[in-house]
PDB file of C-alpha atoms and ligand atoms in Angstrom:
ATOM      1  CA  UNK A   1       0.000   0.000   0.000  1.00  0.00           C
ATOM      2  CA  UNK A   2       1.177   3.533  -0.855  1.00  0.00           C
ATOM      3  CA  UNK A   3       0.042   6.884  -0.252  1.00  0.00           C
ATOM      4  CA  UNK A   4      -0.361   7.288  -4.462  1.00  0.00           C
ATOM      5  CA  UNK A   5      -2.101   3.883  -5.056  1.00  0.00           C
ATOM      6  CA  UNK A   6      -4.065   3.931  -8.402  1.00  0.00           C
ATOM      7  CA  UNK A   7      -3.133   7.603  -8.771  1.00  0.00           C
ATOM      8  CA  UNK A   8      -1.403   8.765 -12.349  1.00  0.00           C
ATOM      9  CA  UNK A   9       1.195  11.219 -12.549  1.00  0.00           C
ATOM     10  CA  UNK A  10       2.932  12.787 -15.343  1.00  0.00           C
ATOM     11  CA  UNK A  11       6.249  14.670 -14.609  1.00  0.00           C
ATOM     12  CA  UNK A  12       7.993  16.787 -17.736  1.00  0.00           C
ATOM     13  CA  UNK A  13      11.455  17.151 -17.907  1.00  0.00           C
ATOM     14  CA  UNK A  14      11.485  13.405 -16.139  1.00  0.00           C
ATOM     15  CA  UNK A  15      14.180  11.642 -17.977  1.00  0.00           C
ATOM     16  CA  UNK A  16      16.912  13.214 -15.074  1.00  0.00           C
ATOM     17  CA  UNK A  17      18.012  15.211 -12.397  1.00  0.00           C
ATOM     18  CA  UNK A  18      14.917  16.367 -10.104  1.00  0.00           C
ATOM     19  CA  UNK A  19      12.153  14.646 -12.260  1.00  0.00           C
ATOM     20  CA  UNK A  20      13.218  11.256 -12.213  1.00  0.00           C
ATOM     21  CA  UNK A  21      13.580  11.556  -8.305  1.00  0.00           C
ATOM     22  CA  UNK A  22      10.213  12.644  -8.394  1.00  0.00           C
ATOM     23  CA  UNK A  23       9.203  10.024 -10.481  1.00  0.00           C
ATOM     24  CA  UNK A  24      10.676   6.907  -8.924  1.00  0.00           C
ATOM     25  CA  UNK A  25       9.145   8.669  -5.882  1.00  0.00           C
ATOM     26  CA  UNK A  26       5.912   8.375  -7.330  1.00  0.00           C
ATOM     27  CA  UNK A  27       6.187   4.761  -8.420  1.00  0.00           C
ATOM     28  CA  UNK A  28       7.773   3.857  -5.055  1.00  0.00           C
ATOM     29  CA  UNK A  29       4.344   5.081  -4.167  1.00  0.00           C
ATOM     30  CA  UNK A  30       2.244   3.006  -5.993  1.00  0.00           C
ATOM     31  CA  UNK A  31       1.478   5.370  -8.684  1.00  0.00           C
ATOM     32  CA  UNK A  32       1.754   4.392 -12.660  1.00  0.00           C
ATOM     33  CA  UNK A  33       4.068   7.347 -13.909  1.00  0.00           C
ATOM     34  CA  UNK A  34       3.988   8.935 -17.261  1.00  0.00           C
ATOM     35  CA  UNK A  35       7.016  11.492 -18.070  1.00  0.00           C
ATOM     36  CA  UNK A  36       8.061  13.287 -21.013  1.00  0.00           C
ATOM     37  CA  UNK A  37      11.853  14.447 -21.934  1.00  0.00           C
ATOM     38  CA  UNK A  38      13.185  16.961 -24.890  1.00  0.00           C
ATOM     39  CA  UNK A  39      14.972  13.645 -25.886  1.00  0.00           C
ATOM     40  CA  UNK A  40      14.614  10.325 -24.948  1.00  0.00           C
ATOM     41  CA  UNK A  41      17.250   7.776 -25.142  1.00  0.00           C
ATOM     42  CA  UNK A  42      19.480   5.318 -22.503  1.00  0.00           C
ATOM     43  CA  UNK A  43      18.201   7.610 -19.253  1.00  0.00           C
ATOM     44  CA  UNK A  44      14.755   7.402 -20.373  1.00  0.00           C
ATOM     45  CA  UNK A  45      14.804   3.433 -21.220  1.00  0.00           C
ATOM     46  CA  UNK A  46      16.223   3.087 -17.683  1.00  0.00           C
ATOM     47  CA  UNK A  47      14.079   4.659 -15.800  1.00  0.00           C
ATOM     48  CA  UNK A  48      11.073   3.382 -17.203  1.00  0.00           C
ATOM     49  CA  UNK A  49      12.705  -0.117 -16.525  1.00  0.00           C
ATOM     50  CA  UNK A  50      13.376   0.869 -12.750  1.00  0.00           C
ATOM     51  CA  UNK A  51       9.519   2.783 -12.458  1.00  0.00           C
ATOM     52  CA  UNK A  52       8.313  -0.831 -14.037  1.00  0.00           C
ATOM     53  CA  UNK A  53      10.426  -2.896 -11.642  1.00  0.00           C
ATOM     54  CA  UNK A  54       8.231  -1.022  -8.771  1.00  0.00           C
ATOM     55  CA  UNK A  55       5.394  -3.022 -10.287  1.00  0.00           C
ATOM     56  CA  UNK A  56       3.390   0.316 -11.478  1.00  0.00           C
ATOM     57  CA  UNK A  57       3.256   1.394 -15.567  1.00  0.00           C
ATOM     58  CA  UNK A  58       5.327   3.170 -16.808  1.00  0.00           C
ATOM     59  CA  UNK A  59       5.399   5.468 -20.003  1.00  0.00           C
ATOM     60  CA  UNK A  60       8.069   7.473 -21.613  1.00  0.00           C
ATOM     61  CA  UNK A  61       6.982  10.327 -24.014  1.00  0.00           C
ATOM     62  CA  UNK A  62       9.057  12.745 -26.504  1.00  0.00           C
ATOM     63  CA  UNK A  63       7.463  16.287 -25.777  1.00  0.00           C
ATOM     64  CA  UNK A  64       9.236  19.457 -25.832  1.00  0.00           C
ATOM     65  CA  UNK A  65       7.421  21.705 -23.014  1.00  0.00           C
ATOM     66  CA  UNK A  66       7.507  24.806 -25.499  1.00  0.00           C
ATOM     67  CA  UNK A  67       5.588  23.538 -28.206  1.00  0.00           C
ATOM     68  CA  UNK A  68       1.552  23.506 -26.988  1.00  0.00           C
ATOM     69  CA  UNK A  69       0.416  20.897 -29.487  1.00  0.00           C
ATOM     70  CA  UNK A  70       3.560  18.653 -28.860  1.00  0.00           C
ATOM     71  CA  UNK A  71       2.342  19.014 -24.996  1.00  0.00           C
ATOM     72  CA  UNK A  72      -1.019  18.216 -25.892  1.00  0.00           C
ATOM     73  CA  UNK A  73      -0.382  15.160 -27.851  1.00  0.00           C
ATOM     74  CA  UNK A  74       1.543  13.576 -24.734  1.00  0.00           C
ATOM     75  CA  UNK A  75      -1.456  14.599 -22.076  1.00  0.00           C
ATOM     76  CA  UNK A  76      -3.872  12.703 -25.106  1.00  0.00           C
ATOM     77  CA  UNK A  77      -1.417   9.832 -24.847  1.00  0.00           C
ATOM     78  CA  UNK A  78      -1.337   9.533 -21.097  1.00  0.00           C
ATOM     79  CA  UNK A  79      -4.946  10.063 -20.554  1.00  0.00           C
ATOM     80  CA  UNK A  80      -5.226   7.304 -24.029  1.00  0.00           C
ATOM     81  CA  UNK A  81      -3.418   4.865 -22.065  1.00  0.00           C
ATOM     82  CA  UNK A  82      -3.858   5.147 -18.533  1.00  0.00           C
ATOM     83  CA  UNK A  83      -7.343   6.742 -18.462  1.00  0.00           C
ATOM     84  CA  UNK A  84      -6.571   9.987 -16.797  1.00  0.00           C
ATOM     85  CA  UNK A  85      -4.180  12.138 -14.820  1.00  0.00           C
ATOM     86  CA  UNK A  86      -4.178  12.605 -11.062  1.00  0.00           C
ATOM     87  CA  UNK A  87      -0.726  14.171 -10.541  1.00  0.00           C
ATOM     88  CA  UNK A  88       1.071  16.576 -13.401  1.00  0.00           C
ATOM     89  CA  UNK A  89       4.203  17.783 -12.150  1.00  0.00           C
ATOM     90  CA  UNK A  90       5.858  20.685 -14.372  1.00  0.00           C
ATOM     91  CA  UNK A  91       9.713  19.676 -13.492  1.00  0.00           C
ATOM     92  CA  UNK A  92      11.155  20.754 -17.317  1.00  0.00           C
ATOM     93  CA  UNK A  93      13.780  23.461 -17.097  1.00  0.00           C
ATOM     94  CA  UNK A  94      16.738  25.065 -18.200  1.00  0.00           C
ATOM     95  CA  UNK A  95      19.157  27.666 -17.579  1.00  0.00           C
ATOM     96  CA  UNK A  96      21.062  30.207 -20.005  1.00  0.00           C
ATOM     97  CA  UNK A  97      23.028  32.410 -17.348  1.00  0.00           C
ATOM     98  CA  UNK A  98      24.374  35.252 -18.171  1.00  0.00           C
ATOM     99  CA  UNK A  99      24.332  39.245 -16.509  1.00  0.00           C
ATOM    100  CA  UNK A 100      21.830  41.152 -17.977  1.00  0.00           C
ATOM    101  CA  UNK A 101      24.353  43.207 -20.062  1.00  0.00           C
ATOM    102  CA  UNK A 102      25.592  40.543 -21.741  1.00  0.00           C
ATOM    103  CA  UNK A 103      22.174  38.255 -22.102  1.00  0.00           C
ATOM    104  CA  UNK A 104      20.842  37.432 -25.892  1.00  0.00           C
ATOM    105  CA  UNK A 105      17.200  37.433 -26.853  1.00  0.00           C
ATOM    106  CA  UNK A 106      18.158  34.023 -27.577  1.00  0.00           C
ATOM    107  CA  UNK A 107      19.028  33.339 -23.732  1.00  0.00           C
ATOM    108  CA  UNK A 108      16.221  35.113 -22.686  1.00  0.00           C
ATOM    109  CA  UNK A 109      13.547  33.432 -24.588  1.00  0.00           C
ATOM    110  CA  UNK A 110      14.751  30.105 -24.359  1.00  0.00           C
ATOM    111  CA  UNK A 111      14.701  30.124 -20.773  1.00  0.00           C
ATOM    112  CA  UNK A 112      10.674  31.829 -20.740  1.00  0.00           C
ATOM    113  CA  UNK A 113       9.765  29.435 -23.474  1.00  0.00           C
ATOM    114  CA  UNK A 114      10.834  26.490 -21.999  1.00  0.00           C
ATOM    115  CA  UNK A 115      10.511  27.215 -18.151  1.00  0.00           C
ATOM    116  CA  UNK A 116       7.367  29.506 -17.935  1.00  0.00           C
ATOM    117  CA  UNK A 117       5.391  28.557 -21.108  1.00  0.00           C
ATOM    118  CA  UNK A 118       6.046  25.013 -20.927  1.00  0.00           C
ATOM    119  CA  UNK A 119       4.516  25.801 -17.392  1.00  0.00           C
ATOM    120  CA  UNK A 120       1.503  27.065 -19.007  1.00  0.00           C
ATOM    121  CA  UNK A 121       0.960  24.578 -21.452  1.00  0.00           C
ATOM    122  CA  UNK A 122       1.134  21.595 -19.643  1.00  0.00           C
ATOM    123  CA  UNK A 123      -1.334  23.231 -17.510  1.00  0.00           C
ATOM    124  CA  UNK A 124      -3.702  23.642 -20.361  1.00  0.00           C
ATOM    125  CA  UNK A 125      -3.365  20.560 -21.473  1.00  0.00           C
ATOM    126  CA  UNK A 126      -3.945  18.591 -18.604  1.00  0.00           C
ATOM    127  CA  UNK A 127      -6.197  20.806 -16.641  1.00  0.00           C
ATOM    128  CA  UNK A 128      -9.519  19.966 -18.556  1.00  0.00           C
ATOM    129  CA  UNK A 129     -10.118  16.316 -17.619  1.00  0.00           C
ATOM    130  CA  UNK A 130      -9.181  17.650 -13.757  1.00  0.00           C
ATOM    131  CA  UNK A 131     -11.883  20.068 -14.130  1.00  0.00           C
ATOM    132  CA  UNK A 132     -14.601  17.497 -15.271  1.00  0.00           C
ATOM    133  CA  UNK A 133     -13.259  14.779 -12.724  1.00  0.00           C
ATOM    134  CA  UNK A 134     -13.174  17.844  -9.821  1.00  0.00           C
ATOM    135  CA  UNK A 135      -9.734  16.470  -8.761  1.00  0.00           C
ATOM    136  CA  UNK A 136      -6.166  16.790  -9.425  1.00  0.00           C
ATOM    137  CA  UNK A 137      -2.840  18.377  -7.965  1.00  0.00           C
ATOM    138  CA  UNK A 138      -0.682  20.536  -9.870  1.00  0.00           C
ATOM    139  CA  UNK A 139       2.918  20.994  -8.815  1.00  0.00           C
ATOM    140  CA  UNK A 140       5.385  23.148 -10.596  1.00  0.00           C
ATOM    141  CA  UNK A 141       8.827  23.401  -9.753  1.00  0.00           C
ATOM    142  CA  UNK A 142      10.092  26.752  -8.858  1.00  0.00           C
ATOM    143  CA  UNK A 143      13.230  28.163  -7.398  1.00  0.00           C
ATOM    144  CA  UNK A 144      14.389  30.066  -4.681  1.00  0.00           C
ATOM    145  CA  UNK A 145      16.291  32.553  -6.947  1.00  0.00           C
ATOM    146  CA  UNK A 146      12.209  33.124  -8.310  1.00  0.00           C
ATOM    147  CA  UNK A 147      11.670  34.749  -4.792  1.00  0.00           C
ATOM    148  CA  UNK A 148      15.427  36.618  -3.870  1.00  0.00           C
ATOM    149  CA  UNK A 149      16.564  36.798  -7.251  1.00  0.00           C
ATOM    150  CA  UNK A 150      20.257  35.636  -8.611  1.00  0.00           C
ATOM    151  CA  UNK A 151      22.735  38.338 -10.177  1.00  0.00           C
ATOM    152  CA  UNK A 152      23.078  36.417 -14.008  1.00  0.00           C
ATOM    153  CA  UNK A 153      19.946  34.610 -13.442  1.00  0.00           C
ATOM    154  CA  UNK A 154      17.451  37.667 -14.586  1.00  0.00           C
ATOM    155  CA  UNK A 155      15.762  35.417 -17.520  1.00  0.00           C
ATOM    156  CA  UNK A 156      15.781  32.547 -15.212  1.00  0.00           C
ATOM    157  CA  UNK A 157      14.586  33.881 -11.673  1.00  0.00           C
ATOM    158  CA  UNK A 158      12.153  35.702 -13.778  1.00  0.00           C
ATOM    159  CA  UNK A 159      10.659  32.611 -15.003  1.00  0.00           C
ATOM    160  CA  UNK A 160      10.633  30.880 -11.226  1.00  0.00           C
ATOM    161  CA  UNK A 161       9.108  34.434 -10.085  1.00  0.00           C
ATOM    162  CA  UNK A 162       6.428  33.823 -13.173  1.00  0.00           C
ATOM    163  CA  UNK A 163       5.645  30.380 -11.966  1.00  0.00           C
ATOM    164  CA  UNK A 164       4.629  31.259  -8.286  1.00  0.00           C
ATOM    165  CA  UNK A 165       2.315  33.969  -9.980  1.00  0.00           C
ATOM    166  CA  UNK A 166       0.939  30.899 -12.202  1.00  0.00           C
ATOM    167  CA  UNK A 167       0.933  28.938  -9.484  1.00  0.00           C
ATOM    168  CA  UNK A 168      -1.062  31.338  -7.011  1.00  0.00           C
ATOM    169  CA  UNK A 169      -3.203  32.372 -10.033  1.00  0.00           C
ATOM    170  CA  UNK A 170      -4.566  28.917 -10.721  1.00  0.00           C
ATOM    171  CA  UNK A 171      -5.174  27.694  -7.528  1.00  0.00           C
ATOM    172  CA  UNK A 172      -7.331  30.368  -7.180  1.00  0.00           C
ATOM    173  CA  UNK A 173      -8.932  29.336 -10.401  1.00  0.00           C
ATOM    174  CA  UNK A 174      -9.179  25.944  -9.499  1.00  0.00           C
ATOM    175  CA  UNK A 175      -9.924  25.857  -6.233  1.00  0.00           C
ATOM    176  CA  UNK A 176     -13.503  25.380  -5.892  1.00  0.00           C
ATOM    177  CA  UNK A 177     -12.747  22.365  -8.512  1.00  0.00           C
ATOM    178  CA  UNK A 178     -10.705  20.846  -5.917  1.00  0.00           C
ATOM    179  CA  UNK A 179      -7.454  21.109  -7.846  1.00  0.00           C
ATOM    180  CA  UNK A 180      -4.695  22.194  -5.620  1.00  0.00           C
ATOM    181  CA  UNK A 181      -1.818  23.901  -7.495  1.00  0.00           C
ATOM    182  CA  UNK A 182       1.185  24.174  -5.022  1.00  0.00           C
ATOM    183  CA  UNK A 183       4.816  25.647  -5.817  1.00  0.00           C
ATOM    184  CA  UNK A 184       8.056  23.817  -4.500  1.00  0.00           C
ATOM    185  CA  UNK A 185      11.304  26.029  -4.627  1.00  0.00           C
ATOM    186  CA  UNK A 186      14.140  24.100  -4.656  1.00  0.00           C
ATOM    187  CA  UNK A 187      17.868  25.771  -3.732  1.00  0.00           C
ATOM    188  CA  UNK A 188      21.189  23.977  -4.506  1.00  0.00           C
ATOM    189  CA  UNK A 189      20.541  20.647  -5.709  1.00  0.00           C
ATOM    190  CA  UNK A 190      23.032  18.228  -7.269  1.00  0.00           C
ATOM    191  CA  UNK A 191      22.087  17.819 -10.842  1.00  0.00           C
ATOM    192  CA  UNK A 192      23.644  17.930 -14.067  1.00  0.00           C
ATOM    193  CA  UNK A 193      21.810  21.818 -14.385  1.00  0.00           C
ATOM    194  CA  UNK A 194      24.638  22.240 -11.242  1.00  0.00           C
ATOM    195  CA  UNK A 195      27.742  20.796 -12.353  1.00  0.00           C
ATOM    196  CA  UNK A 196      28.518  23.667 -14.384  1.00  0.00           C
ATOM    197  CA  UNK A 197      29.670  25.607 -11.315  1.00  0.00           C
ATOM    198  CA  UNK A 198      33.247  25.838 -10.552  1.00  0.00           C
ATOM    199  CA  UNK A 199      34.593  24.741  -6.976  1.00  0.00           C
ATOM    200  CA  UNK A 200      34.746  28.178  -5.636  1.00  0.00           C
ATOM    201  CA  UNK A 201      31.322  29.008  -6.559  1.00  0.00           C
ATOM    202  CA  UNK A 202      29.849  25.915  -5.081  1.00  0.00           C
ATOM    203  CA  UNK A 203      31.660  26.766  -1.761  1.00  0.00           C
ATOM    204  CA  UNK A 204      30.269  30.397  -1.382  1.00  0.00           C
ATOM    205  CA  UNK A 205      27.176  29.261  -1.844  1.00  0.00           C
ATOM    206  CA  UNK A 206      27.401  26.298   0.649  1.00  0.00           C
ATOM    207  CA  UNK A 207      28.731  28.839   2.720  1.00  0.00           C
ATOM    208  CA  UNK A 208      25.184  31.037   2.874  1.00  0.00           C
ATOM    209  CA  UNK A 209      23.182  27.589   3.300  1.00  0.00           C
ATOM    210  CA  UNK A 210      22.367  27.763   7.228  1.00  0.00           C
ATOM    211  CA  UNK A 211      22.440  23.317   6.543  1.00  0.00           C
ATOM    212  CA  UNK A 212      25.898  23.747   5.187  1.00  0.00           C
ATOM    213  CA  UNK A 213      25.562  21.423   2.000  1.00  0.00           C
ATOM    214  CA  UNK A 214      23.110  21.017  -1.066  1.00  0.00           C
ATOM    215  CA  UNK A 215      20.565  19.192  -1.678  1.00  0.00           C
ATOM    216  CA  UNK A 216      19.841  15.904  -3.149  1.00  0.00           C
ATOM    217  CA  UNK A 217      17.256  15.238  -5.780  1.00  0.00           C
ATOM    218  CA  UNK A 218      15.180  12.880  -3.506  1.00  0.00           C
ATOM    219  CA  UNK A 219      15.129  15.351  -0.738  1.00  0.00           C
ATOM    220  CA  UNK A 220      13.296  17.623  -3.547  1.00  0.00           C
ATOM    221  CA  UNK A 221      10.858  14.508  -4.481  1.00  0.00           C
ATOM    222  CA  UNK A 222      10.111  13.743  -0.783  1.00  0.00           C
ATOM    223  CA  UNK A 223       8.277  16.948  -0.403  1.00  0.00           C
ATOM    224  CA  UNK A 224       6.866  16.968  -4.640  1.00  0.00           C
ATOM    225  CA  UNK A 225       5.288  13.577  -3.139  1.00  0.00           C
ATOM    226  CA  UNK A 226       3.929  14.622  -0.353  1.00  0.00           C
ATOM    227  CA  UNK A 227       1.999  17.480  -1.854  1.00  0.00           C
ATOM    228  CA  UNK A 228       0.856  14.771  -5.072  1.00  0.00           C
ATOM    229  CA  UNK A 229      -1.181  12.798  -2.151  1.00  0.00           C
ATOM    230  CA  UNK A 230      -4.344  13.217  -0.183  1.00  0.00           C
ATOM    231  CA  UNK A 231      -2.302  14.141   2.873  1.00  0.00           C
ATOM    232  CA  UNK A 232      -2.125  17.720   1.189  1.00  0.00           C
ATOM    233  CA  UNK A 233      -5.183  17.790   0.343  1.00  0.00           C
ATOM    234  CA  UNK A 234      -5.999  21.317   2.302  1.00  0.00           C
ATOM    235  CA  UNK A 235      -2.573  22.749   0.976  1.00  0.00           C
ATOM    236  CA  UNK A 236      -3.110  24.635  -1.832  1.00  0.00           C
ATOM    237  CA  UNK A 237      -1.580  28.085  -3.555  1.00  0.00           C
ATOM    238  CA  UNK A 238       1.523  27.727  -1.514  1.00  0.00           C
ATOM    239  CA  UNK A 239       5.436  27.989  -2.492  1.00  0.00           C
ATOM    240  CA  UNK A 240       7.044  25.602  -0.328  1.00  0.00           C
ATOM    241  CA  UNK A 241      11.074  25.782  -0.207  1.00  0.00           C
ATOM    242  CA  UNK A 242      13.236  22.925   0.210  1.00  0.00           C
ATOM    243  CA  UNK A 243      16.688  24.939   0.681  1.00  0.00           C
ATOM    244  CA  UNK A 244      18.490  23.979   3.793  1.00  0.00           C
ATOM    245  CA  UNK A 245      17.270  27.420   4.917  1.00  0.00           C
ATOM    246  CA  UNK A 246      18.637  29.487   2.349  1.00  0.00           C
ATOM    247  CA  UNK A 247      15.810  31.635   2.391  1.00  0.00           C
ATOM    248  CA  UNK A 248      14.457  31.938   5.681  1.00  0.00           C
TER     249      UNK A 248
HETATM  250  P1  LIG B   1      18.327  18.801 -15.372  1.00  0.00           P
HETATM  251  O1  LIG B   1      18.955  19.680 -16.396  1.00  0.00           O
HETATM  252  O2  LIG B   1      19.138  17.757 -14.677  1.00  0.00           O
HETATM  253  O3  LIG B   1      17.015  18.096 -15.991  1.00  0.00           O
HETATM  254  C1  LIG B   1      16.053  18.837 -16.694  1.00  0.00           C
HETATM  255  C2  LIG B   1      15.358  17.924 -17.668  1.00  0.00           C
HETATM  256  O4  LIG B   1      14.424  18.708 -18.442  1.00  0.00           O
HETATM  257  C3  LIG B   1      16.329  17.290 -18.648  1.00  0.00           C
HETATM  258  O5  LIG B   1      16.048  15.914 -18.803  1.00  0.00           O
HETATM  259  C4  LIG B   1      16.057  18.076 -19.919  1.00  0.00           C
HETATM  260  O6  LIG B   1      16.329  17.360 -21.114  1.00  0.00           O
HETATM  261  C5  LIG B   1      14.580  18.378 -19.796  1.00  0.00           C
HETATM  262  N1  LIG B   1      14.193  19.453 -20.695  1.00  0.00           N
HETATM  263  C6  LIG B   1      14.884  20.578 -21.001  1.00  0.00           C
HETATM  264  N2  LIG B   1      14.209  21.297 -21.915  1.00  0.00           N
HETATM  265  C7  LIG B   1      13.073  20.623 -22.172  1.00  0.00           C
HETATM  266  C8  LIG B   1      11.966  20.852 -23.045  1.00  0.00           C
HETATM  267  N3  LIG B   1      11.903  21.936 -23.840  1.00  0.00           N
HETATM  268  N4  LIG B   1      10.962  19.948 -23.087  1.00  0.00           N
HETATM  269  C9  LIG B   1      11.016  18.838 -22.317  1.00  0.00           C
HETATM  270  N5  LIG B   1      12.033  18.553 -21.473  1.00  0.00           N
HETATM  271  C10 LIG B   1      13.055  19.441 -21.410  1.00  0.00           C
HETATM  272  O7  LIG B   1      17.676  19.805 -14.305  1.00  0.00           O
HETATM  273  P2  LIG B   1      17.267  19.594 -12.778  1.00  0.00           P
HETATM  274  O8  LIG B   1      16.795  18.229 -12.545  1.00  0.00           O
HETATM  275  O9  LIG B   1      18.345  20.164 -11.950  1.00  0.00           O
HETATM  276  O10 LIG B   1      16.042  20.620 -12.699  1.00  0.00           O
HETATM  277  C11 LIG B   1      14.684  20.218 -12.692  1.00  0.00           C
HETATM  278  C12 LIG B   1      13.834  21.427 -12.322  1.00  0.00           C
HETATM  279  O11 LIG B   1      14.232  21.895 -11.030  1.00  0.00           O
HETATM  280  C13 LIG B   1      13.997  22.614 -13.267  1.00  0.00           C
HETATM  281  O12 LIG B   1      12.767  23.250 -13.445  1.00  0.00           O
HETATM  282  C14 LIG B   1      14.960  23.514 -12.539  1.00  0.00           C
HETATM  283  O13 LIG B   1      14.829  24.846 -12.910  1.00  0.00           O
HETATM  284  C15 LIG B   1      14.527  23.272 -11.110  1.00  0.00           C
HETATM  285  N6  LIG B   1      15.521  23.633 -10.102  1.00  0.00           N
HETATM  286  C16 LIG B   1      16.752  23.001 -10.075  1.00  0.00           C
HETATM  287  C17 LIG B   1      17.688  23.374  -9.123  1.00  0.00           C
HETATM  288  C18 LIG B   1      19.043  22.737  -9.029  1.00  0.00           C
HETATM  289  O14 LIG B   1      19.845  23.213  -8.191  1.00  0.00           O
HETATM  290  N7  LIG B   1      19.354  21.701  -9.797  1.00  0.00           N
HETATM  291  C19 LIG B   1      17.385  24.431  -8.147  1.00  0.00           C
HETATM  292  C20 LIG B   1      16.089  25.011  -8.264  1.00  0.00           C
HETATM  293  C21 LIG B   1      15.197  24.604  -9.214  1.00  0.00           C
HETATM  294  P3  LIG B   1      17.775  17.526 -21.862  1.00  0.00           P
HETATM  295  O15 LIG B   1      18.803  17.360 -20.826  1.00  0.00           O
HETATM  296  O16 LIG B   1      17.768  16.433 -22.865  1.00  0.00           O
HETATM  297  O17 LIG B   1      17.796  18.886 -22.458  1.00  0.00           O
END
């Protein structure tokens, strides 16, 4: 028995990093996961393997987040082959740092397309069966730099910023549907979006962490899966961060 028994989840961006924690979470749960990737290849074969060897369904999808009808055809697939979606978790995201001075309209729109559109879309696209069944929970994946903002992050944290007004916005939308639409705001994790940081800049920011060390993906999925079940069930328009205290 787990707390996401006969539950179905889709998580974008799933294929690494923070969404496959979140979806092995899931599984290890009890729920049958669905996730898309930009790509899928090796990463995505495996985890589907290790989501089916939690005895749940699995399903692997190629979606990019930015295109609305490539986001619709995976919710028609999902909801095609495993009736409907409980659980949509909008985990897709990428970063294009640079200051401000130097930042492309390239840079800039990449990171809105992909982060705060593919937000939107998703939404869109899974939000009308929800609304019919009057159920569903909606978590997107923020950032803490979204609330206290990141010098050569402006096209990024204004994304994560963008999201907790999404995220606000619906739930106040969906609310009397009984959707709940909840924000978590990771800070440092270890992922591949991380490794690009040099030594020294891992250490000052370990240094401002009042927990002294980053995070791991499953410490981010912990609290993704405890918002996806019926124990959160009265939590709703809320931006919950999982950052050793960074931003207390
Ligand atoms: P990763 O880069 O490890 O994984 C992101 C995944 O999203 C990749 O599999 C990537 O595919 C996929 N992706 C990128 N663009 C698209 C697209 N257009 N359509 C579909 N999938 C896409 O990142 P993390 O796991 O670290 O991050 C996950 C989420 O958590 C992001 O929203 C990120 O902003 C957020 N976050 C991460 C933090 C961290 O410290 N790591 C901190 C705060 C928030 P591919 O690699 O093939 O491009």
């Amino acid at each position: 028995m787990g707390i996401l028994d006969n539950k179905v989840a889709l998580v974008t961006g799933g294929a690494r990093g923070i969404g496959r924690a979140i979806a092995l979470a899931f599984a290890g749960e009890g729920a049958q996961v669905a996730f898309t990737d930009i790509r899928l290849g090796g990463e995505a074969d495996d985890l589907a393997a290790s989501i089916r060897a939690k005895g749940v369904k699995a399903m692997a999808i190629q979606s990019d987040v930015r295109d609305f009808a490539s986001t619709q055809n995976a919710v028609d697939a999902v909801e095609k082959e495993m009736q409907q979606i409980d659980i949509l978790v909008n985990n897709a995201g990428i970063t294009r740092d640079n200051l401000l001075i130097r930042m492309s309209e390239e840079e800039w729109d990449a990171v809105i397309d992909t982060n705060l559109k593919g937000t939107f879309n998703f939404c869109k696209a899974a939000c009308r069966q929800m609304l019919r069944r009057r159920q569903g929970k909606i978590i997107n994946i923020a950032s803490v730099v979204g609330l206290i903002g990141n010098a050569g992050q402006v096209n990024y944290s204004a994304s994560k910023a963008g999201i907790i007004g999404l995220t606000k916005s619906l739930a106040k939308e969906f609310g009397s549907r009984n959707i709940q639409v909840n924000a978590v705001a990771p800070g440092f994790v270890d992922t591949e979006m991380t490794e690009k940081l040099t030594a020294e800049q891992k250490k000052a920011l370990t240094d401002l962490i009042p927990l002294k060390r980053t995070a791991k993906a499953h410490e981010i999925a912990a609290v993704v899966k405890f918002l996806a079940s019926s124990e959160a069930d009265y939590i709703t328009g809320q931006v919950i961060c999982v950052d050793g205290g960074l931003t207390m």
